[in-house]
Every structure is written in C-alpha cells, then in structure tokens.
XYZ file of C-alpha atoms in Angstrom:
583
model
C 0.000 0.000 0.000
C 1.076 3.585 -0.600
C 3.013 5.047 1.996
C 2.046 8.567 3.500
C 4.538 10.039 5.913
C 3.292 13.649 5.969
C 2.453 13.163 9.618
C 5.573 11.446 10.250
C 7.561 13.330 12.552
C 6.635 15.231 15.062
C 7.176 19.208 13.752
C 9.468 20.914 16.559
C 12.474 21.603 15.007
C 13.390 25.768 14.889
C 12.797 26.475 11.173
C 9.237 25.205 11.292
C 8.372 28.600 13.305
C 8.614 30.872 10.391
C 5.328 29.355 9.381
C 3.890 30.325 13.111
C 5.197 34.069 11.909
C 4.033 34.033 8.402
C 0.755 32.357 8.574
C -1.191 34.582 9.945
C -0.435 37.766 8.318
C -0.627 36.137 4.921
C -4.027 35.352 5.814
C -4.902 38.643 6.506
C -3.646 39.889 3.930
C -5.217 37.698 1.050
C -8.603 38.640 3.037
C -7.833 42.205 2.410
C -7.278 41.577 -1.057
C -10.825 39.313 -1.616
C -12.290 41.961 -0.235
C -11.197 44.565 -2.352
C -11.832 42.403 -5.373
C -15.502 41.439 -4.698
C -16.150 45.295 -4.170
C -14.787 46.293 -7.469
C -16.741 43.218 -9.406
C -20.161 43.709 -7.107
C -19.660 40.418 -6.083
C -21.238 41.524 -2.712
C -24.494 41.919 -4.144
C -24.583 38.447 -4.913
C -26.788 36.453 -2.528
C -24.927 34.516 -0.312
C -25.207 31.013 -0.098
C -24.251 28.990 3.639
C -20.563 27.680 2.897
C -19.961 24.313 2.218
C -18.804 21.747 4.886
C -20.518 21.098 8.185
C -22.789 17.595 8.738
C -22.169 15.203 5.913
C -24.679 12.207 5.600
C -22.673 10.107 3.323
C -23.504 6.305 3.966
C -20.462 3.897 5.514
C -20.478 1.610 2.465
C -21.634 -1.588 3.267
C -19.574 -4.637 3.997
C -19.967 -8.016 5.761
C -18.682 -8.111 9.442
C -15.294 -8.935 10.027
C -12.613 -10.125 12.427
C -11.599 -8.643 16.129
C -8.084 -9.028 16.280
C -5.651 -7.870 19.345
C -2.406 -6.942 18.138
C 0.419 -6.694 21.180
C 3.492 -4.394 20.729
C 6.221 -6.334 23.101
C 9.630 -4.586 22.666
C 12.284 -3.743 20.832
C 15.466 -4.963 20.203
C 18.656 -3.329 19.279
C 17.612 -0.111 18.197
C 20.152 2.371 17.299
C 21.081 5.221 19.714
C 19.843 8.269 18.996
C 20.779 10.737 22.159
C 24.471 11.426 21.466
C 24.418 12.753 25.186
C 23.197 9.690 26.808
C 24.474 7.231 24.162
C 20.515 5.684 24.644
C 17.271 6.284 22.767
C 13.727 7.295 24.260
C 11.712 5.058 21.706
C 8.165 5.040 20.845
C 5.754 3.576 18.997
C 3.678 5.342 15.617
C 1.102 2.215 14.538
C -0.629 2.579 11.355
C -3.295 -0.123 10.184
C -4.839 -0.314 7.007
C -7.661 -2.507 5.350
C -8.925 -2.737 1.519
C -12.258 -1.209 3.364
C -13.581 1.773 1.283
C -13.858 4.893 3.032
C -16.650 7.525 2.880
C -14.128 9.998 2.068
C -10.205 9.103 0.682
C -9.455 12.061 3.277
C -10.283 9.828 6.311
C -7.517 9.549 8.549
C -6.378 5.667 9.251
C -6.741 4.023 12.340
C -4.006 4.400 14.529
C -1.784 4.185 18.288
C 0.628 5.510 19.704
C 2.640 4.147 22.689
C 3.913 5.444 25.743
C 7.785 6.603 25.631
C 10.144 4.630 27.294
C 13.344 6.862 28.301
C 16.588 6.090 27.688
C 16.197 2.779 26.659
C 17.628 0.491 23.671
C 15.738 -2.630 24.240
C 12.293 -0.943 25.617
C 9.438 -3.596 26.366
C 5.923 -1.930 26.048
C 3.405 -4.721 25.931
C 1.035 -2.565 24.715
C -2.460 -4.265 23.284
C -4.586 -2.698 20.647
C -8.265 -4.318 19.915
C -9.306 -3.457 16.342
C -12.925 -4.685 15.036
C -14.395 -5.262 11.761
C -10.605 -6.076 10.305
C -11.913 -7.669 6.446
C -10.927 -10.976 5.826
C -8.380 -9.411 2.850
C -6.664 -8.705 6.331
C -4.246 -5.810 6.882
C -1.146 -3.996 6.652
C 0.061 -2.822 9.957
C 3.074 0.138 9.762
C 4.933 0.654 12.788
C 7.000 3.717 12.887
C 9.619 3.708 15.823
C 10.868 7.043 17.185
C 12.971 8.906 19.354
C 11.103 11.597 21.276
C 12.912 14.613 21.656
C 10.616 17.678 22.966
C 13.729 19.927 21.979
C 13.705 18.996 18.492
C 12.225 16.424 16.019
C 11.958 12.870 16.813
C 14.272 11.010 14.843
C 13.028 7.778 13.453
C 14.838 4.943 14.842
C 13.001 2.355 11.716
C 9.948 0.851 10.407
C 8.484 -2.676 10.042
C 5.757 -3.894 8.156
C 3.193 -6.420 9.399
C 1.008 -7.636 6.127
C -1.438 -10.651 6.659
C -3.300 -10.494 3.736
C -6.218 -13.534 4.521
C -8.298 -13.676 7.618
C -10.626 -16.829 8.400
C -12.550 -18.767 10.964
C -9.561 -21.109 11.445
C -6.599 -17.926 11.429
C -5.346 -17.709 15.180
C -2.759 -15.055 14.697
C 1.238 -15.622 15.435
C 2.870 -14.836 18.917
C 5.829 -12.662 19.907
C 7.031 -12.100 15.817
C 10.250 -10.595 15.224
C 9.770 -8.033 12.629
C 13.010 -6.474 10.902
C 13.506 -2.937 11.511
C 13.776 -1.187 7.816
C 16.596 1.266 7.356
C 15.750 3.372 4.579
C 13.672 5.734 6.164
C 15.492 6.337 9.517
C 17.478 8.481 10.917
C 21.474 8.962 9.176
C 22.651 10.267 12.619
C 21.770 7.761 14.565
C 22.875 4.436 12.523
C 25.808 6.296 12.242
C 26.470 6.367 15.651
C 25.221 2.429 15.732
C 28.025 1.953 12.846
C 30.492 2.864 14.995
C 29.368 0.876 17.839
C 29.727 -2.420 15.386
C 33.055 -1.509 14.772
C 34.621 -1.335 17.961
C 32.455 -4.149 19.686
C 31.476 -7.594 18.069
C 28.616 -8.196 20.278
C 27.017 -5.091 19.164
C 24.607 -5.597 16.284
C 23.606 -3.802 13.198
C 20.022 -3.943 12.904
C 17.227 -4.255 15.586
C 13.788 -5.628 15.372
C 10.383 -5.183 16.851
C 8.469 -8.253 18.473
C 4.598 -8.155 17.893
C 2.022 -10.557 18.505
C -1.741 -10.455 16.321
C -4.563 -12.770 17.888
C -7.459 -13.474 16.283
C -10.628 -13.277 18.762
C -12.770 -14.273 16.402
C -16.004 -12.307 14.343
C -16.942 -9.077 14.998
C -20.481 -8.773 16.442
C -23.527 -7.003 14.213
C -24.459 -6.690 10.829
C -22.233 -3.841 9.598
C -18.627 -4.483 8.669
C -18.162 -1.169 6.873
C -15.340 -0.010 8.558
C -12.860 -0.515 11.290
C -12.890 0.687 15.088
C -10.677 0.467 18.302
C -12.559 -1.417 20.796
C -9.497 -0.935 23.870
C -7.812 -1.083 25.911
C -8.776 2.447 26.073
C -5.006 4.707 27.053
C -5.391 8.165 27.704
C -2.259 11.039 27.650
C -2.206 13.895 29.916
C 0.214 16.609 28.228
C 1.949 19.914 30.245
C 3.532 22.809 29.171
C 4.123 25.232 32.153
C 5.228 28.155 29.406
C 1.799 27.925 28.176
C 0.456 27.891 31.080
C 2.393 31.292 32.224
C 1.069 32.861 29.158
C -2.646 31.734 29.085
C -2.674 32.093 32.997
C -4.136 28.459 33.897
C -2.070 26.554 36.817
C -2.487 23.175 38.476
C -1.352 21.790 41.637
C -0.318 18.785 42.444
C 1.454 16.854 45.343
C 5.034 17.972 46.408
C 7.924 15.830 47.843
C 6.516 16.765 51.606
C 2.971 15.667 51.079
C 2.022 19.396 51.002
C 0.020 20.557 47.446
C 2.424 23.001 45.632
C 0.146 25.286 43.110
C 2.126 25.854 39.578
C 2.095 27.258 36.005
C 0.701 24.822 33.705
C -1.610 24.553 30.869
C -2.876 20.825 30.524
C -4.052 19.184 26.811
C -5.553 15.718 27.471
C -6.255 12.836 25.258
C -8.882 10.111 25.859
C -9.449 7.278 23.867
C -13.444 6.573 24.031
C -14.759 3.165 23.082
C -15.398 2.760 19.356
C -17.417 2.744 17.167
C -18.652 6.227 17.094
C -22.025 6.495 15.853
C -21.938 7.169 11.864
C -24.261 9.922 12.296
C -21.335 11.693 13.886
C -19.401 12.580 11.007
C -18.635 16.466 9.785
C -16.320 18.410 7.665
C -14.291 22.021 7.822
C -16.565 24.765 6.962
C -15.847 26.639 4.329
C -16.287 29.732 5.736
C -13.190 31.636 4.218
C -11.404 31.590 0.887
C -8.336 30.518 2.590
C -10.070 27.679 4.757
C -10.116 24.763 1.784
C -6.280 25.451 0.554
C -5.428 25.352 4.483
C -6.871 21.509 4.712
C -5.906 20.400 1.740
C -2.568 22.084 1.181
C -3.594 22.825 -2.616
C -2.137 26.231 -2.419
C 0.815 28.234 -0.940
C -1.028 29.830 1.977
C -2.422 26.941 2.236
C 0.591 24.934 3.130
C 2.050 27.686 5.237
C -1.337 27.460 7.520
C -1.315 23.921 7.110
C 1.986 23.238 8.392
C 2.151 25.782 11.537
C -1.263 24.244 12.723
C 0.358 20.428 12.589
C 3.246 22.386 14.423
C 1.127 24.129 17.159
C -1.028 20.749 17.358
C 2.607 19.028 18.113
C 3.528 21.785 20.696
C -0.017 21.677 22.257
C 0.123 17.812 22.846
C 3.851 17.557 23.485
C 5.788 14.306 24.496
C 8.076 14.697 27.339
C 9.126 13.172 30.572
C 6.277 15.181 32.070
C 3.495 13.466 29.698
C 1.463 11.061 31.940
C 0.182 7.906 30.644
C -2.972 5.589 32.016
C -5.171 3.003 30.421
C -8.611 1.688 31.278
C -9.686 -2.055 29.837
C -13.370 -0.476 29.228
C -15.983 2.273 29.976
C -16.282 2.565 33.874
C -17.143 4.531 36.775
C -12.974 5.334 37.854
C -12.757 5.914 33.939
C -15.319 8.710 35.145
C -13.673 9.814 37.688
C -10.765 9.938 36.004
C -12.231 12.245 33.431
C -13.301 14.447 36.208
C -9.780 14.853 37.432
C -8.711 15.999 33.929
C -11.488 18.632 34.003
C -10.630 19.606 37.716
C -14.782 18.581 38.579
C -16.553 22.121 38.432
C -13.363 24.175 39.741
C -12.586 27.590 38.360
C -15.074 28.587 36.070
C -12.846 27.007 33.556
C -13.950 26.268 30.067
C -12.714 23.699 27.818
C -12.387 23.072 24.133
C -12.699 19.593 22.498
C -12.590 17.704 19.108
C -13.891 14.020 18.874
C -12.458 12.564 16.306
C -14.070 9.674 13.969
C -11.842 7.271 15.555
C -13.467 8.190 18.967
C -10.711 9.500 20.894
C -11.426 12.727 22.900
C -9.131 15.863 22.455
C -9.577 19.180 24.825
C -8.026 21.595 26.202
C -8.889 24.599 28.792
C -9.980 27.287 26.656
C -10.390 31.256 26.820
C -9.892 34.193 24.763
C -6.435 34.422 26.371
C -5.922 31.125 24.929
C -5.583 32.229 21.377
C -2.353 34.245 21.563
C -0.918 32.254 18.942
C -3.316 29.690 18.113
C -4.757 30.065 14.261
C -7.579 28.054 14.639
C -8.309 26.112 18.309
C -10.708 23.483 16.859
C -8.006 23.233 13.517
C -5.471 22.484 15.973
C -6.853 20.228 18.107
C -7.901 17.931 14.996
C -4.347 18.363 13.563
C -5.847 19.967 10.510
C -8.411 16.758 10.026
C -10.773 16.882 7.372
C -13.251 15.204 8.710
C -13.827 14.720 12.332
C -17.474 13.109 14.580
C -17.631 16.518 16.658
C -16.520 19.526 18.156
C -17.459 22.676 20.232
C -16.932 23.565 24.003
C -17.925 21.866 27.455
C -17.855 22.755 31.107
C -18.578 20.769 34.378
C -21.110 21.979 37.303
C -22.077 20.161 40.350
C -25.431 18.952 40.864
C -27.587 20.459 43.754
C -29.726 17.680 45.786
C -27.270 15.199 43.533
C -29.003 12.527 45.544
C -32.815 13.175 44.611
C -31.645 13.287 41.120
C -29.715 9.897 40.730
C -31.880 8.184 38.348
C -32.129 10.944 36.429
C -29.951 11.451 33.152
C -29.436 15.324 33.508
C -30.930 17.573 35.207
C -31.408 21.790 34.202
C -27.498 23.356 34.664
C -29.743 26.868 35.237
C -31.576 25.550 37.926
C -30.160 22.111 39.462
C -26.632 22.954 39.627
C -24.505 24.803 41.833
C -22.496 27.843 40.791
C -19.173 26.885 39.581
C -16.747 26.327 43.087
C -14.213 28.193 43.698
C -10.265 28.006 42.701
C -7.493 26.750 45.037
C -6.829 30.585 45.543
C -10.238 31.787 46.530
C -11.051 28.931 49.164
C -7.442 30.477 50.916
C -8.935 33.892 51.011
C -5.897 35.519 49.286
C -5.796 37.213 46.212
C -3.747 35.429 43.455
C -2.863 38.158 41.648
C 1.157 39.702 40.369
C 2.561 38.441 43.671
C 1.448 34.350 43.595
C 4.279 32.757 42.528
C 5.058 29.395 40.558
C 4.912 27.318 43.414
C 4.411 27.446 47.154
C 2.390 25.132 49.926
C -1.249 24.706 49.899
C -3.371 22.334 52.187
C -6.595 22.018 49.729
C -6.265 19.346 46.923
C -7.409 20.904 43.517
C -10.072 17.820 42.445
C -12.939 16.976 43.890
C -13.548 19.707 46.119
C -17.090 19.864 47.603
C -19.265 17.000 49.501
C -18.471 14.275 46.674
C -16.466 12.550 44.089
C -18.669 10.682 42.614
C -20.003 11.368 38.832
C -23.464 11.169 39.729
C -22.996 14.227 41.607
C -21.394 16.435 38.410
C -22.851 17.220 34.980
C -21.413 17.677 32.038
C -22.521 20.510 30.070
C -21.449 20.345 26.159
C -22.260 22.116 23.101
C -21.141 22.078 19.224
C -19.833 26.084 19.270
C -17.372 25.049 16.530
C -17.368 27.822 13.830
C -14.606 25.281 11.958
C -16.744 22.538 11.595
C -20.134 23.615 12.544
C -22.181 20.120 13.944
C -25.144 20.210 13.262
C -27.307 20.297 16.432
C -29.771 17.555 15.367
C -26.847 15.155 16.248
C -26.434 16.556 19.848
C -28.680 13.895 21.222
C -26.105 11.147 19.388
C -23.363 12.492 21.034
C -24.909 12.699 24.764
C -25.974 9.436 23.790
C -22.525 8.138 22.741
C -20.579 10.050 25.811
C -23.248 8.636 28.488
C -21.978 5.096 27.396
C -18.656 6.152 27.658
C -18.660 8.339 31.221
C -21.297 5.961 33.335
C -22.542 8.252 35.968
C -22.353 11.637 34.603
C -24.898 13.290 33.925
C -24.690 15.216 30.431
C -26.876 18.000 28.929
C -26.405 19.293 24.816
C -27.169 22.617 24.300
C -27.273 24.180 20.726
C -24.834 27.203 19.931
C -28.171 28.699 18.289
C -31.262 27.927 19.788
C -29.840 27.484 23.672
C -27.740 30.661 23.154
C -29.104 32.885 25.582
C -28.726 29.656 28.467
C -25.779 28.800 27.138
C -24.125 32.496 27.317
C -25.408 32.693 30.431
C -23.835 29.862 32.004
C -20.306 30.661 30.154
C -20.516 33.670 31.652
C -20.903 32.630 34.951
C -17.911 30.330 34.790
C -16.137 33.536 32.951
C -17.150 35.496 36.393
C -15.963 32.785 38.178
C -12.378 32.506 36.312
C -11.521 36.180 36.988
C -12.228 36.000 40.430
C -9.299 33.661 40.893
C -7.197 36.698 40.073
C -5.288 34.707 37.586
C -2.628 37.449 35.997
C -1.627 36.556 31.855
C 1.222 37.590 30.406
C 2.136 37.991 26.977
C 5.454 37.772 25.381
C 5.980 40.360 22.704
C 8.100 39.436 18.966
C 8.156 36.359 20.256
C 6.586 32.848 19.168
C 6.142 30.530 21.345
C 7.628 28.076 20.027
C 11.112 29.527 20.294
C 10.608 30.204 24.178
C 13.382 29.317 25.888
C 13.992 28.463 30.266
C 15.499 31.409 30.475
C 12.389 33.171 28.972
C 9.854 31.898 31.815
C 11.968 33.188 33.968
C 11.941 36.648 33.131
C 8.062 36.264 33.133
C 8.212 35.063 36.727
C 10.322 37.983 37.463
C 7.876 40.444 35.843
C 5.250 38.845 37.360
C 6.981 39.116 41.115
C 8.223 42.300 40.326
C 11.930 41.759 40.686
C 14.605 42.081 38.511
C 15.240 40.097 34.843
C 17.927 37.806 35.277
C 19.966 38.213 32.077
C 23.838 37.008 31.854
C 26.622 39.320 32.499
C 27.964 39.050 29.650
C 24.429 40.737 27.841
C 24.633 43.443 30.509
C 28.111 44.502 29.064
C 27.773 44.136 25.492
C 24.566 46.619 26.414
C 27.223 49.201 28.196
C 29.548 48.238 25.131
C 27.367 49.910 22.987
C 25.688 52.693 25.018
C 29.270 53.513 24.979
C 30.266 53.077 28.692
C 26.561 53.414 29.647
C 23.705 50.505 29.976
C 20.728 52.749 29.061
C 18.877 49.143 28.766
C 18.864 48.426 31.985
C 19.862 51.818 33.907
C 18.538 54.485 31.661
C 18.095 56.932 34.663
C 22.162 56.738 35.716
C 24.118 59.718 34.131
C 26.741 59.138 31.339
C 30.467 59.614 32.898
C 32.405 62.688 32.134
C-alpha cells in the first residue's frame, strides 16, 4: 500500500516557526485583497449562499462483518542510539493499520496508536495491546514507525516494520511474539551512524534491531455492519503539560510535592482520551468553508495553504507535546474510575474554567482549557486540536457543574445546569482567602487538593454541560442527542446535557458567563510575550516572566549586561537608563 509520511515526525524543530510568523499575516492579507476584489466586481451583491462543509450524511459503504483481532506491541530490540548525550534512545511507537475497506471519504484519517515513551532505553518492552474490530478478511497492513522523542527537536526515526497478513478466516489464530526487521531506509542517518560505529569497535554489538509483535485473532466481529474498522481498547489516555503555556494563558495546576504538602504551579494541561469505538456514523462532519483561505489550508492545494497547514500540525505538536512530564494511564473499558478519572482531567466544576474539544471519527477525545487568552498564537483552536483533520465526529466547548440535591436526582440522566446545579466552586486561591494576583508565585504550599472539592467525588454528583460552538466545523445540532448518547456510554454516571450554539444561546451564554465570572475571580494574571513565538521560548524566557510577574529584577547574563554598556558607549541605558553618562 502507498506510503504517506506527511504526519511522520513530530514538527518541533526551529525552522518550522517561520510558518507560526508568516501564517497569519498572509491570511490577513489575502482577506484584504478578496475583499477589495468582490467590491470592485459587485460580487457583494450576490446572494450569499451557507458555505460548504458542516454535517455530511454520506452512507459507511456496506460490507460483511469482520474479524476482532488484538495486536500486542512487546519490545524492541537493538535499536540504534539516537541521544548522542546519553548514548541511549527514548523510543516510541507510531502504529498505522490499514484494510482494503472503502472509506466515505479518501481524506479519512487511518486508524491508529501511539505508545507510551520509554526513556533512555535500547531494548524498551511496552506490551502494549490494541483491539481493532471489523478487520476484512483481505486482512491488513500494519506500519509501525519507531521514534525517538525529543521535545527539543524532532523525533528522529529509529526504523519501520511492516506487518502484512493479507487472509483472515474462521480457522486464522494469529502468530505470537514475531520478530519483525527494523527497515533502514527511512530512519534516521545520525543515529545508525552512531550504531556503525558501535559495530566496529564491539562484536557483540549488532547492526540492525527488530520489533516483536504478537496479532490474535478473537474471532467475528459482532452485528451486521462491517463497513469499517474501530478500536474497541484497551482504552489509554495522555495527559500533556507545558508550564510556558500555562504562564502565558494564565491556567495553573497543583499537584502533590515531595513533603505531602500541594504546591500550586504554572501549567496549561491538553488531554487525550481514547473513548470506546465505534462512534455512531451519524457523527461525522467536515471544515466549513467559511473563508477563501479555509479549503487550501486543509488540503494544502495552495501556498497559503501549506504555510497554515503546516504551523497548525506544528502548534497541534507543541499543544500535545511528548516529554518526561506526559502522563500515561489506560482503562480495559468504559467505567465509573474511567469517570472519575475524566473528572480529574477537568478539575470537577473548579474555576469557572472552560474547555475546548474535538472528537475525532476514531473516537478518541481531544480538549483543552480554553479562553480568549488562549488564542495568543493559536490560528484556529478546533483546527489544531484535529491536527488539521478533514473530517472529524464533533466539536465545540464543554464545562462541568455540580449537581444540587445530587441525591434526589440519581436516576435521572441530567438535570437543568440553570436551575439544578450549583455555581461553579471556587479556585485553590479563593477557598485560601488571598488574592492570586502579580505576587502568587510558581509554586508554594497549599493544604486544599485541587479535584474533587465539595461534599463528593462521585459522577453522579457532576454534569457535564457540552455544546457544538465550533465555527470550523459547525455540527449540526440535530446530532447533539447522538453524542450525549454516545458520551453517556462512555462516562457511566455523569450526567450530560447538549445545548445548541443557536437555539440554547441565551442559556448557554449565560452559564459561560458565569464560569467567565468565576475565572476572573481567581485573580489569575496573563502575560504575553511580545516578537516572540512561542515556540522559540526558551527556560530562560519563563523566567523573566516570573520575574515580571513578582516584580523583581530580569535575570539576564553578564555578559548581555556589558555588550549593552559596550554599545551605550560606557553606559547601559537598557537596563539603567536613569544613571548619568560619565564625564
């Protein structure tokens, strides 16, 4: 099958962030320019017509039910190192599976995993499983790309083996613990190099590596449509951080220090959730058209186009960044602690926050706190958190709120957020009674945990509030009742409510701005970094912020102070502009 590798690495690297720069003000200015073109042709007296994209009803073509097969990622062996520093790797997993199933759309992403990292680590063992249904009995052809995860940089790729079975049957159990042959074409120069060497001066070092997987048939897929294939579990989630982001869109966590105590920091939080497939085909939309530029930015067809393109897969990458920090988790299926868990993510109904999500049509859950801070230098928020998808199941914003009474309203499946709920509870700050405003600092002691705060945990006491305010892909809000539908199967014991961007927007303005109310209250301060993309943000940049935001000094090398007094010629009107020039 035809290889794609567009999405191959993951897009760090410094001269990726001219795009970031460029992007944006090319946009504006083609705008500009369609503007002043319509107006000179009358092309604004033209009746306008909604743009295309939005809810797409085309069929899943029909096909008999196929297999469920489990496919287990074991280790690695041999791979080459990568970190010159550490002479070691930090390898990870990029599956791709493929069937001879016809999609709806050629755009439709493939099915695929990714595994934890393991750090510094040549012969990593992952046992990872991955359930797929409705695999054809043409069978499949399984791509695994191994990297080396480097949140300074790209991740090199360490090699790739291919896993083709092309015949599935009643009497096909599958192979155990495979050794697949690492391919060397594709990977990176550097660090075979390096492995080259290694061969040279020791004989028990080897030249390639391999990857052991195991594929187990479990036998046919229940129902009557095979049209396409879905992860069934285990079901991992990913819990990315990026304190810088955090400094700048003002959102902080706390968590549990080396003394017990709860230590409040910096950090903005992007979560991933795989939810239990299949999603329901009803759920199935496409980019709006709402722009000129919006098409060429999917598809890449134009030069704009691939400029947006390529610094949304980069802020997507920076967004949901691997690191040492990531945290990984799995759950086997749908369940009350996978509730809870989800609740955790969300902080329950702390901090009038707001949160922006994409599910995508392989039914994993994407979202992020959101805010109009948030789009410093975001192009698109919906965009990004799809990685510039075509076609996703849904989008738009949710927020949690705790259930008054929650035990009168048990058996109920949601109950009126304007009435039945509680305002949204107070932050970490406000419960202390101290204002967290220039002078809170990065970290410091607190006694009050940051989840679950009120009389109970438990999900039946929270509801989830969620809408489709996506003006990228528009859902349509006949499809709301799918997705409560779908996400009640998938978070037992929450209660969920849709509203509709449209029709509920006076309640649903209302209640935003409640939990707006409710976020500046907490006295959160932003800060903004000027001529600067974020991308390029360096340690030494956060802490100048936490020095602005204390009110102390910049710490800046002494060497910067006198090339600065250098120049001024004997005087540093940088950084002392009121001291008087020597005679």
């Amino acid at each position: 099958m035809v290889d794609n590798d567009s999405e191959a690495s993951v897009l760090r690297h410094q001269r990726f962030q001219q795009a970031d720069r460029i992007a944006p003000k090319l946009v504006d200015r083609t705008e500009k320019l369609q503007q002043k073109y319509q107006g000179q042709n009358g092309a604004g007296n033209v009746m306008k017509k909604d743009p295309a994209g939005g809810f797409d009803d085309t069929p899943i073509p029909q096909a008999p039910p196929g297999y469920t097969i489990k496919i287990t990622f074991h280790r690695a062996e041999n791979l080459p190192f990568a970190d010159i520093g550490t002479l070691s790797s930090d390898p990870y997993i990029l599956a791709v599976l493929r069937t001879d199933l016809p999609k709806r759309h050629k755009q439709d992403p493939d099915l695929r995993l990714r595994v934890p990292t393991i750090h510094r680590n040549t012969n990593p063992e992952w046992n990872v499983e991955w359930i797929v249904a409705n695999v054809p009995q043409s069978g499949f052809f399984l791509k695994c790309r191994l990297y080396d995860e480097d949140p300074r940089d790209h991740d090199d790729r360490l090699g790739n083996a291919h896993i083709i079975v092309d015949n599935i049957d009643d009497h096909w159990a599958g192979f155990s613990h495979h050794k697949f042959e690492l391919k060397k074409r594709m990977a990176s120069k550097r660090a075979y190099t390096l492995r080259g060497c290694a061969v040279l001066l020791s004989s028990r070092v080897k030249m390639g590596g391999g990857l052991i997987v195991s594929v187990e048939n479990l036998g046919r897929t229940p129902g009557e449509d095979g049209g396409r294939i879905y992860t069934v579990g285990p079901l991992p989630w990913s819990r990315h951080y990026s304190p810088l982001i955090g400094r700048l869109a003002g959102t902080k966590d706390t968590e549990q220090g080396k003394d017990g105590k709860e230590i409040r920091r910096y950090n903005f939080q992007a979560v991933q959730m795989q939810l239990r497939g299949p999603v329901p085909a009803d759920l199935y939309h496409r980019y709006v058209e709402f722009k000129p530029f919006v098409a060429g930015m999917f598809t890449s067809h134009t030069l704009r186009g691939r400029l947006l393109n390529r610094a949304l897969h980069h802020q997507h990458a920076r967004i949901y960044n691997y690191d040492r920090a990531t945290k990984y988790g799995v759950f086997q299926e749908p369940s009350i602690e996978m509730t809870k868990q989800f609740l955790d993510f969300v902080h329950y109904d702390e901090g009038g926050r707001i949160f922006t999500y994409v599910l995508t049509l392989d039914a994993q859950l994407r979202f992020t706190e959101t805010g109009k801070e948030f789009g410093i230098d975001l192009l698109s928020k919906h965009t990004m958190h799809s990685d510039v998808s075509i076609y996703i199941a849904f989008s738009g914003e949710f927020f949690i709120r705790r259930i008054k009474h929650g035990h009168l309203h048990k058996k109920e499946s949601s109950v009126d957020p304007t009435k039945d709920t509680h305002p949204t509870a107070p932050g970490p700050s406000e419960r202390e009674g101290h204002d967290n405003t220039a002078n809170d600092k990065d970290e410091g002691p607190q006694s009050v945990p940051i989840t679950g705060f009120g009389p109970s945990k438990g999900p039946s006491h929270y509801e989830l509030i969620i809408d489709n305010d996506s003006g990228t892909y528009r859902p349509n809000a006949k499809k709301l009742p799918v997705l409560r539908e779908y996400l009640s199967e998938n978070l037992p014991g929450l209660k969920i409510v849709t509203l509709d961007c449209q029709e509920d927007e006076e309640k649903m303005q209302k209640l935003k701005s409640e939990q707006r109310e409710r976020k500046k209250k907490s006295g959160k301060q932003i800060m903004y970094l000027q001529n600067s993309s974020m991308s390029s943000i360096s340690s030494s940049d956060e802490e100048n912020l936490e020095a602005r935001a204390t009110g102390g000094e910049l710490k800046e090398h002494r060497y910067k102070r006198e090339m600065h007094k250098f120049m001024g010629g004997g005087r540093d009107e940088h950084h002392y502009p009121d001291v008087e020039r020597p005679n």
